[in-house]
């Protein structure tokens, strides 16, 4: 009986984590209402470097992170990849690439900047080189998930 209870609790925790990662959030932007999520079945969380260093973009799995503009300090953000209201990710597939739309919003202001609007930047995955790019200049390498046979 005790092992059954442990199994049920473990299953509930797994389902809650899966649901939270796949959650669709509605955002209000200058161009209207959009929908975002943080899970696109690729390991997009991590640190994206500009020429091997700063300025960086750091994406956490929970939809938070940091975005550093050129010549400015890192600032906390919330982020997501654009999707349909149903959660289906929106992207354009190329020959060896996939292009997504990454929305981010600064959580705090910097100096006199009071802009806390949602910002849109391109996010691309290049399958042949196993690299991901934000704005075409911040890059992170990734590994293909191992397939189980």
mmCIF file of C-alpha atoms in Angstrom:
data_model
loop_
_atom_site.group_PDB
_atom_site.id
_atom_site.type_symbol
_atom_site.label_atom_id
_atom_site.label_comp_id
_atom_site.label_asym_id
_atom_site.label_seq_id
_atom_site.Cartn_x
_atom_site.Cartn_y
_atom_site.Cartn_z
ATOM 1 C CA UNK A 1 0.000 0.000 0.000
ATOM 2 C CA UNK A 2 2.832 2.380 0.880
ATOM 3 C CA UNK A 3 4.580 1.801 -2.461
ATOM 4 C CA UNK A 4 1.290 2.451 -4.274
ATOM 5 C CA UNK A 5 0.955 5.835 -2.510
ATOM 6 C CA UNK A 6 4.539 6.751 -3.415
ATOM 7 C CA UNK A 7 3.853 5.825 -7.032
ATOM 8 C CA UNK A 8 0.694 7.981 -7.124
ATOM 9 C CA UNK A 9 2.527 10.979 -5.618
ATOM 10 C CA UNK A 10 5.431 10.557 -8.060
ATOM 11 C CA UNK A 11 3.010 10.339 -10.979
ATOM 12 C CA UNK A 12 1.190 13.481 -9.859
ATOM 13 C CA UNK A 13 4.475 15.413 -9.541
ATOM 14 C CA UNK A 14 5.555 14.278 -13.016
ATOM 15 C CA UNK A 15 2.216 15.314 -14.517
ATOM 16 C CA UNK A 16 2.333 18.723 -12.798
ATOM 17 C CA UNK A 17 5.856 19.351 -14.140
ATOM 18 C CA UNK A 18 4.829 18.281 -17.651
ATOM 19 C CA UNK A 19 1.737 20.462 -17.536
ATOM 20 C CA UNK A 20 3.690 23.479 -16.272
ATOM 21 C CA UNK A 21 6.281 23.159 -19.046
ATOM 22 C CA UNK A 22 3.608 22.795 -21.713
ATOM 23 C CA UNK A 23 1.425 25.604 -20.387
ATOM 24 C CA UNK A 24 0.289 28.233 -22.864
ATOM 25 C CA UNK A 25 0.451 31.827 -21.677
ATOM 26 C CA UNK A 26 -1.409 34.744 -23.231
ATOM 27 C CA UNK A 27 0.570 37.962 -23.689
ATOM 28 C CA UNK A 28 -0.656 41.415 -24.661
ATOM 29 C CA UNK A 29 1.748 43.084 -27.098
ATOM 30 C CA UNK A 30 1.726 46.237 -29.214
ATOM 31 C CA UNK A 31 0.502 44.067 -32.118
ATOM 32 C CA UNK A 32 -2.268 42.409 -30.106
ATOM 33 C CA UNK A 33 -2.745 39.197 -28.164
ATOM 34 C CA UNK A 34 -0.253 36.363 -28.752
ATOM 35 C CA UNK A 35 0.331 33.014 -27.089
ATOM 36 C CA UNK A 36 3.652 31.600 -25.889
ATOM 37 C CA UNK A 37 5.110 28.466 -24.339
ATOM 38 C CA UNK A 38 8.598 27.470 -23.203
ATOM 39 C CA UNK A 39 8.743 23.858 -24.405
ATOM 40 C CA UNK A 40 9.218 23.085 -28.108
ATOM 41 C CA UNK A 41 10.761 19.602 -27.754
ATOM 42 C CA UNK A 42 14.294 20.950 -28.192
ATOM 43 C CA UNK A 43 16.720 21.867 -25.398
ATOM 44 C CA UNK A 44 16.350 25.636 -25.806
ATOM 45 C CA UNK A 45 17.137 26.470 -22.169
ATOM 46 C CA UNK A 46 20.708 27.608 -21.647
ATOM 47 C CA UNK A 47 23.104 30.474 -22.264
ATOM 48 C CA UNK A 48 23.448 32.039 -25.710
ATOM 49 C CA UNK A 49 26.751 33.855 -26.289
ATOM 50 C CA UNK A 50 27.746 36.668 -28.635
ATOM 51 C CA UNK A 51 31.138 35.829 -30.186
ATOM 52 C CA UNK A 52 31.875 33.523 -27.241
ATOM 53 C CA UNK A 53 31.024 36.078 -24.529
ATOM 54 C CA UNK A 54 28.827 39.048 -23.665
ATOM 55 C CA UNK A 55 26.237 40.243 -24.359
ATOM 56 C CA UNK A 56 24.360 37.066 -23.488
ATOM 57 C CA UNK A 57 20.850 35.701 -23.392
ATOM 58 C CA UNK A 58 20.048 33.139 -20.713
ATOM 59 C CA UNK A 59 16.825 31.125 -20.970
ATOM 60 C CA UNK A 60 15.586 29.003 -18.066
ATOM 61 C CA UNK A 61 13.113 26.155 -18.561
ATOM 62 C CA UNK A 62 10.521 27.904 -16.381
ATOM 63 C CA UNK A 63 10.180 30.905 -18.729
ATOM 64 C CA UNK A 64 12.523 33.243 -16.875
ATOM 65 C CA UNK A 65 16.056 34.291 -17.684
ATOM 66 C CA UNK A 66 18.283 37.233 -18.546
ATOM 67 C CA UNK A 67 18.681 39.343 -21.672
ATOM 68 C CA UNK A 68 21.678 41.579 -22.160
ATOM 69 C CA UNK A 69 21.600 44.298 -24.793
ATOM 70 C CA UNK A 70 24.881 45.566 -26.256
ATOM 71 C CA UNK A 71 26.660 47.855 -23.791
ATOM 72 C CA UNK A 72 24.165 47.209 -20.982
ATOM 73 C CA UNK A 73 24.016 44.896 -17.955
ATOM 74 C CA UNK A 74 22.038 41.647 -17.887
ATOM 75 C CA UNK A 75 18.365 42.236 -17.092
ATOM 76 C CA UNK A 76 15.824 39.676 -15.867
ATOM 77 C CA UNK A 77 13.161 38.614 -18.348
ATOM 78 C CA UNK A 78 10.228 36.314 -18.857
ATOM 79 C CA UNK A 79 10.092 34.661 -22.263
ATOM 80 C CA UNK A 80 8.318 32.182 -24.511
ATOM 81 C CA UNK A 81 8.125 30.831 -28.048
ATOM 82 C CA UNK A 82 5.044 31.870 -30.035
ATOM 83 C CA UNK A 83 2.352 29.243 -30.397
ATOM 84 C CA UNK A 84 -1.317 28.880 -31.209
ATOM 85 C CA UNK A 85 -3.860 29.208 -28.413
ATOM 86 C CA UNK A 86 -4.071 25.404 -28.494
ATOM 87 C CA UNK A 87 -0.333 25.156 -27.702
ATOM 88 C CA UNK A 88 0.795 24.121 -31.187
ATOM 89 C CA UNK A 89 4.138 25.814 -31.793
ATOM 90 C CA UNK A 90 4.339 28.193 -34.767
ATOM 91 C CA UNK A 91 7.480 27.794 -36.880
ATOM 92 C CA UNK A 92 8.782 27.770 -40.450
ATOM 93 C CA UNK A 93 10.730 24.710 -41.492
ATOM 94 C CA UNK A 94 13.646 25.161 -43.861
ATOM 95 C CA UNK A 95 15.946 22.600 -45.451
ATOM 96 C CA UNK A 96 18.074 22.124 -42.298
ATOM 97 C CA UNK A 97 16.529 24.773 -40.056
ATOM 98 C CA UNK A 98 13.447 25.758 -38.142
ATOM 99 C CA UNK A 99 12.571 29.411 -37.440
ATOM 100 C CA UNK A 100 10.519 30.400 -34.396
ATOM 101 C CA UNK A 101 9.462 33.676 -32.807
ATOM 102 C CA UNK A 102 10.841 34.368 -29.333
ATOM 103 C CA UNK A 103 8.954 36.884 -27.195
ATOM 104 C CA UNK A 104 10.616 38.370 -24.111
ATOM 105 C CA UNK A 105 9.712 41.049 -21.595
ATOM 106 C CA UNK A 106 12.078 42.817 -19.230
ATOM 107 C CA UNK A 107 11.001 42.478 -15.606
ATOM 108 C CA UNK A 108 12.767 45.637 -14.433
ATOM 109 C CA UNK A 109 13.670 48.942 -16.013
ATOM 110 C CA UNK A 110 17.208 50.094 -16.755
ATOM 111 C CA UNK A 111 18.086 53.705 -15.904
ATOM 112 C CA UNK A 112 15.525 55.964 -17.594
ATOM 113 C CA UNK A 113 14.147 53.155 -19.768
ATOM 114 C CA UNK A 114 10.544 52.502 -18.800
ATOM 115 C CA UNK A 115 9.868 50.127 -21.699
ATOM 116 C CA UNK A 116 8.420 46.921 -20.291
ATOM 117 C CA UNK A 117 6.670 45.935 -23.537
ATOM 118 C CA UNK A 118 6.999 42.470 -25.043
ATOM 119 C CA UNK A 119 9.834 42.290 -27.595
ATOM 120 C CA UNK A 120 9.984 39.941 -30.562
ATOM 121 C CA UNK A 121 13.229 38.415 -31.890
ATOM 122 C CA UNK A 122 13.981 35.528 -34.259
ATOM 123 C CA UNK A 123 14.977 32.167 -32.797
ATOM 124 C CA UNK A 124 16.386 29.555 -35.174
ATOM 125 C CA UNK A 125 17.556 25.982 -34.878
ATOM 126 C CA UNK A 126 20.175 24.734 -37.336
ATOM 127 C CA UNK A 127 19.958 20.941 -37.345
ATOM 128 C CA UNK A 128 23.103 20.172 -39.353
ATOM 129 C CA UNK A 129 25.434 22.221 -37.111
ATOM 130 C CA UNK A 130 23.453 21.520 -33.902
ATOM 131 C CA UNK A 131 23.286 25.217 -33.035
ATOM 132 C CA UNK A 132 20.505 27.537 -31.894
ATOM 133 C CA UNK A 133 20.526 31.280 -32.515
ATOM 134 C CA UNK A 134 18.731 34.246 -30.980
ATOM 135 C CA UNK A 135 18.679 37.287 -33.272
ATOM 136 C CA UNK A 136 21.166 35.476 -35.497
ATOM 137 C CA UNK A 137 24.044 36.576 -33.247
ATOM 138 C CA UNK A 138 23.678 34.819 -29.880
ATOM 139 C CA UNK A 139 24.461 31.131 -30.228
ATOM 140 C CA UNK A 140 24.256 27.951 -28.187
ATOM 141 C CA UNK A 141 25.251 24.420 -29.212
ATOM 142 C CA UNK A 142 22.972 21.514 -28.391
ATOM 143 C CA UNK A 143 22.977 17.730 -28.607
ATOM 144 C CA UNK A 144 20.370 15.623 -30.321
ATOM 145 C CA UNK A 145 18.452 13.523 -27.826
ATOM 146 C CA UNK A 146 19.543 9.910 -27.795
ATOM 147 C CA UNK A 147 17.008 7.561 -29.316
ATOM 148 C CA UNK A 148 16.086 4.451 -27.369
ATOM 149 C CA UNK A 149 15.878 1.266 -29.366
#
